[in-house]
Amino acid sequence: APSPEPRAPSPEPRASTMATMDSRVWDDRYAASELVWSAGPNAMVAELTGDLPPGRALDLAAGEGRNAIWLAERGWDATAVDFSAVAMERARRIGDERLGTADAGRLTTVAADVLRWAASGTAYDLVLVIFLHLPEAQRRVVHRRAADALAPGGMLLVLAHDRSNLDGGVGGPQDPAILPTPEEVVGDLDGIPDLLVDRSEVILRPVVTDGERMARDCLVVAHRHRG
């Protein structure tokens, strides 16, 4: 099981087209707090990507950019995309502080809705979709665009609160319609040329704010065959 995730309790789902959850809501939330999420990377991201050689990385729905910044510190050229302009400005500022002037160019921030934004003419060695919760049709759009952005040999990492977390876990969104299963995420990726699924499972994550209870996360890891 992964190590405890050092972050605040999960908020409501980050879905840009849901009536109660748009970029202004998240702009306000980020503006009201110095740091909503932890400064360090997601534990599973660090575990699965820490040994990869640096390349080009894309972090979709990046929040304050913690994963993208961590990757940039490790030599990656990382692009963070989020629909909150406040979050992206914070990511840029934190990146400048942590990377320094010489390496600041390794982090690119893009304020855009991931439902509408797509990589253009750029192939990434790593694409992250971490704790983004959307209704099925929108989720499928994001996952397929994420896979389409992969370079040959590139890795796609999708991590979300699993639907089984409602009854057997802790925290996270409480709407089953936006909680995927590994099988559903794999189904989102069906038919994408040269895409191979490496892992598809529910994993347990200790929740440090809730004693010994375990959250249940949906994990899917895939890569594009080099051909």
Tab-separated table of C-alpha atoms in Angstrom:
chain	number	residue	atom	x	y	z
A	1	ALA	CA	0.000	0.000	0.000
A	2	PRO	CA	1.231	3.539	-0.662
A	3	SER	CA	2.476	5.732	2.136
A	4	PRO	CA	0.038	8.160	3.805
A	5	GLU	CA	-0.940	11.058	1.582
A	6	PRO	CA	0.192	14.357	3.204
A	7	ARG	CA	-2.669	16.519	2.042
A	8	ALA	CA	-5.823	18.162	3.249
A	9	PRO	CA	-9.050	16.136	3.359
A	10	SER	CA	-10.546	15.804	-0.115
A	11	PRO	CA	-13.017	18.518	-1.124
A	12	GLU	CA	-16.001	18.224	-3.365
A	13	PRO	CA	-15.191	16.966	-6.885
A	14	ARG	CA	-13.303	19.252	-9.233
A	15	ALA	CA	-15.604	19.228	-12.254
A	16	SER	CA	-15.484	22.307	-14.413
A	17	THR	CA	-18.921	22.006	-15.997
A	18	MET	CA	-20.973	21.000	-12.957
A	19	ALA	CA	-23.331	23.750	-11.846
A	20	THR	CA	-21.901	24.014	-8.342
A	21	MET	CA	-18.272	23.560	-9.260
A	22	ASP	CA	-16.687	25.941	-11.708
A	23	SER	CA	-13.396	27.795	-11.930
A	24	ARG	CA	-14.660	30.715	-9.837
A	25	VAL	CA	-15.427	28.389	-6.922
A	26	TRP	CA	-11.878	27.073	-7.013
A	27	ASP	CA	-10.403	30.529	-7.569
A	28	ASP	CA	-12.109	31.603	-4.351
A	29	ARG	CA	-10.985	28.514	-2.485
A	30	TYR	CA	-7.352	28.889	-3.512
A	31	ALA	CA	-7.407	32.629	-2.811
A	32	ALA	CA	-8.710	32.012	0.711
A	33	SER	CA	-5.890	29.679	1.716
A	34	GLU	CA	-2.129	29.904	1.560
A	35	LEU	CA	-1.893	26.300	0.350
A	36	VAL	CA	-4.921	24.052	-0.150
A	37	TRP	CA	-2.923	20.902	-0.931
A	38	SER	CA	0.403	19.761	0.427
A	39	ALA	CA	3.635	21.150	-0.982
A	40	GLY	CA	4.993	17.688	-1.779
A	41	PRO	CA	3.893	15.369	-4.571
A	42	ASN	CA	1.135	12.807	-4.403
A	43	ALA	CA	2.637	9.699	-2.784
A	44	MET	CA	1.636	7.351	-5.602
A	45	VAL	CA	2.961	9.735	-8.237
A	46	ALA	CA	6.289	9.838	-6.416
A	47	GLU	CA	6.383	6.052	-6.032
A	48	LEU	CA	5.595	5.257	-9.663
A	49	THR	CA	7.554	8.007	-11.410
A	50	GLY	CA	10.513	8.636	-9.096
A	51	ASP	CA	12.832	6.341	-11.048
A	52	LEU	CA	11.796	7.460	-14.536
A	53	PRO	CA	14.343	9.392	-16.597
A	54	PRO	CA	13.320	13.045	-16.947
A	55	GLY	CA	11.419	13.986	-20.066
A	56	ARG	CA	8.282	15.958	-20.878
A	57	ALA	CA	5.406	15.737	-18.373
A	58	LEU	CA	1.799	16.930	-18.449
A	59	ASP	CA	-0.298	17.295	-15.283
A	60	LEU	CA	-4.018	17.750	-16.048
A	61	ALA	CA	-6.208	19.398	-13.383
A	62	ALA	CA	-2.971	20.164	-11.568
A	63	GLY	CA	-4.341	22.298	-8.733
A	64	GLU	CA	-1.466	24.262	-7.234
A	65	GLY	CA	0.977	22.268	-9.308
A	66	ARG	CA	2.561	20.150	-6.593
A	67	ASN	CA	3.217	17.172	-8.871
A	68	ALA	CA	4.417	19.259	-11.814
A	69	ILE	CA	6.730	21.299	-9.588
A	70	TRP	CA	8.181	18.146	-8.030
A	71	LEU	CA	8.820	16.718	-11.483
A	72	ALA	CA	10.443	19.968	-12.641
A	73	GLU	CA	12.747	19.807	-9.612
A	74	ARG	CA	13.807	16.363	-10.814
A	75	GLY	CA	14.719	17.630	-14.266
A	76	TRP	CA	11.428	17.198	-16.138
A	77	ASP	CA	9.964	19.808	-18.468
A	78	ALA	CA	6.551	19.885	-16.788
A	79	THR	CA	3.322	21.515	-17.936
A	80	ALA	CA	0.561	22.055	-15.362
A	81	VAL	CA	-2.992	22.716	-16.599
A	82	ASP	CA	-5.872	23.771	-14.367
A	83	PHE	CA	-9.018	25.841	-14.860
A	84	SER	CA	-8.245	27.967	-11.790
A	85	ALA	CA	-6.134	30.953	-12.773
A	86	VAL	CA	-5.448	31.572	-9.071
A	87	ALA	CA	-4.046	28.056	-8.684
A	88	MET	CA	-1.884	28.407	-11.770
A	89	GLU	CA	-0.489	31.726	-10.597
A	90	ARG	CA	0.325	30.131	-7.256
A	91	ALA	CA	1.988	27.192	-9.000
A	92	ARG	CA	4.093	29.589	-11.053
A	93	ARG	CA	5.126	31.497	-7.922
A	94	ILE	CA	5.984	28.364	-5.952
A	95	GLY	CA	7.838	26.996	-8.941
A	96	ASP	CA	9.911	30.156	-9.208
A	97	GLU	CA	10.787	29.908	-5.510
A	98	ARG	CA	11.691	26.222	-5.552
A	99	LEU	CA	13.346	25.960	-8.949
A	100	GLY	CA	15.301	29.193	-8.986
A	101	THR	CA	15.915	31.454	-11.940
A	102	ALA	CA	18.091	29.041	-13.891
A	103	ASP	CA	15.569	26.187	-13.860
A	104	ALA	CA	12.248	28.078	-13.755
A	105	GLY	CA	11.740	27.436	-17.455
A	106	ARG	CA	11.171	23.740	-16.746
A	107	LEU	CA	7.687	24.556	-15.396
A	108	THR	CA	4.899	25.818	-17.666
A	109	THR	CA	1.492	26.738	-16.234
A	110	VAL	CA	-1.673	26.914	-18.334
A	111	ALA	CA	-4.980	28.278	-17.002
A	112	ALA	CA	-7.497	26.294	-19.048
A	113	ASP	CA	-10.408	23.883	-18.667
A	114	VAL	CA	-9.106	20.351	-19.245
A	115	LEU	CA	-12.417	19.487	-20.900
A	116	ARG	CA	-11.554	21.911	-23.691
A	117	TRP	CA	-7.760	22.067	-23.662
A	118	ALA	CA	-5.754	19.558	-25.662
A	119	ALA	CA	-2.037	19.186	-26.241
A	120	SER	CA	-1.174	20.494	-29.687
A	121	GLY	CA	1.723	18.931	-31.527
A	122	THR	CA	3.430	17.897	-28.287
A	123	ALA	CA	4.114	14.356	-27.144
A	124	TYR	CA	4.645	13.771	-23.425
A	125	ASP	CA	6.653	11.066	-21.699
A	126	LEU	CA	4.358	11.230	-18.662
A	127	VAL	CA	0.738	12.357	-18.343
A	128	LEU	CA	-0.964	12.629	-14.939
A	129	VAL	CA	-4.685	12.785	-14.147
A	130	ILE	CA	-4.779	12.870	-10.354
A	131	PHE	CA	-8.017	13.095	-8.341
A	132	LEU	CA	-10.087	14.678	-11.079
A	133	HIS	CA	-13.712	13.603	-10.725
A	134	LEU	CA	-16.148	14.111	-13.587
A	135	PRO	CA	-19.343	12.547	-14.910
A	136	GLU	CA	-18.735	9.594	-17.211
A	137	ALA	CA	-18.884	11.333	-20.599
A	138	GLN	CA	-16.583	14.166	-19.501
A	139	ARG	CA	-14.209	11.787	-17.734
A	140	ARG	CA	-13.872	9.789	-20.936
A	141	VAL	CA	-12.977	12.918	-22.915
A	142	VAL	CA	-10.187	13.836	-20.484
A	143	HIS	CA	-8.777	10.320	-20.264
A	144	ARG	CA	-8.684	9.851	-24.029
A	145	ARG	CA	-7.047	13.232	-24.577
A	146	ALA	CA	-4.521	12.396	-21.885
A	147	ALA	CA	-3.649	9.154	-23.659
A	148	ASP	CA	-3.529	10.881	-27.046
A	149	ALA	CA	-0.880	13.251	-25.649
A	150	LEU	CA	1.565	10.417	-24.910
A	151	ALA	CA	4.812	9.997	-26.794
A	152	PRO	CA	5.866	6.460	-27.767
A	153	GLY	CA	6.962	4.793	-24.548
A	154	GLY	CA	5.182	7.435	-22.461
A	155	MET	CA	3.285	6.623	-19.250
A	156	LEU	CA	-0.288	7.582	-18.355
A	157	LEU	CA	-1.104	7.616	-14.633
A	158	VAL	CA	-4.739	7.995	-13.549
A	159	LEU	CA	-5.553	8.109	-9.834
A	160	ALA	CA	-8.967	8.841	-8.344
A	161	HIS	CA	-11.175	8.038	-5.399
A	162	ASP	CA	-12.736	4.665	-6.241
A	163	ARG	CA	-16.493	4.147	-6.130
A	164	SER	CA	-16.019	1.512	-3.436
A	165	ASN	CA	-14.623	4.282	-1.219
A	166	LEU	CA	-18.221	5.294	-0.477
A	167	ASP	CA	-18.911	2.155	1.539
A	168	GLY	CA	-15.479	0.830	2.417
A	169	GLY	CA	-13.220	3.871	2.604
A	170	VAL	CA	-13.023	7.405	3.907
A	171	GLY	CA	-13.182	10.939	2.525
A	172	GLY	CA	-13.507	11.995	-1.079
A	173	PRO	CA	-16.574	12.958	-3.112
A	174	GLN	CA	-19.818	11.302	-2.094
A	175	ASP	CA	-21.495	11.184	-5.513
A	176	PRO	CA	-21.122	7.724	-7.099
A	177	ALA	CA	-21.690	9.211	-10.560
A	178	ILE	CA	-18.266	10.878	-10.479
A	179	LEU	CA	-16.352	8.072	-8.772
A	180	PRO	CA	-14.819	5.704	-11.335
A	181	THR	CA	-13.727	2.103	-11.080
A	182	PRO	CA	-10.519	0.792	-12.646
A	183	GLU	CA	-12.599	-1.135	-15.176
A	184	GLU	CA	-14.369	2.056	-16.243
A	185	VAL	CA	-11.113	3.973	-16.663
A	186	VAL	CA	-9.728	1.140	-18.788
A	187	GLY	CA	-12.943	1.291	-20.803
A	188	ASP	CA	-12.396	5.014	-21.363
A	189	LEU	CA	-9.090	4.132	-23.042
A	190	ASP	CA	-10.395	1.294	-25.183
A	191	GLY	CA	-9.360	1.409	-28.828
A	192	ILE	CA	-6.591	4.001	-28.494
A	193	PRO	CA	-3.812	2.842	-30.834
A	194	ASP	CA	-0.689	1.348	-29.237
A	195	LEU	CA	-1.928	1.990	-25.684
A	196	LEU	CA	-1.219	-0.868	-23.272
A	197	VAL	CA	-2.625	-1.061	-19.724
A	198	ASP	CA	-0.001	-2.046	-17.135
A	199	ARG	CA	-1.999	-1.793	-13.905
A	200	SER	CA	-5.712	-1.542	-13.148
A	201	GLU	CA	-6.650	-1.961	-9.504
A	202	VAL	CA	-8.094	-0.533	-6.307
A	203	ILE	CA	-5.381	0.441	-3.842
A	204	LEU	CA	-5.572	1.328	-0.160
A	205	ARG	CA	-4.260	4.653	1.130
A	206	PRO	CA	-3.853	5.484	4.833
A	207	VAL	CA	-5.574	8.756	5.694
A	208	VAL	CA	-3.450	10.615	8.196
A	209	THR	CA	-6.319	12.875	9.290
A	210	ASP	CA	-8.553	9.931	10.169
A	211	GLY	CA	-6.587	7.565	12.365
A	212	GLU	CA	-6.124	4.074	10.968
A	213	ARG	CA	-8.851	4.213	8.321
A	214	MET	CA	-7.991	3.524	4.690
A	215	ALA	CA	-9.202	5.353	1.614
A	216	ARG	CA	-9.852	3.273	-1.501
A	217	ASP	CA	-8.341	4.693	-4.685
A	218	CYS	CA	-8.755	3.745	-8.334
A	219	LEU	CA	-5.369	3.352	-10.046
A	220	VAL	CA	-4.746	2.812	-13.751
A	221	VAL	CA	-1.295	2.922	-15.322
A	222	ALA	CA	-0.809	2.569	-19.078
A	223	HIS	CA	1.858	3.295	-21.664
A	224	ARG	CA	2.065	3.875	-25.394
A	225	HIS	CA	3.921	1.128	-27.218
A	226	ARG	CA	7.066	2.341	-28.948
A	227	GLY	CA	6.151	0.512	-32.156
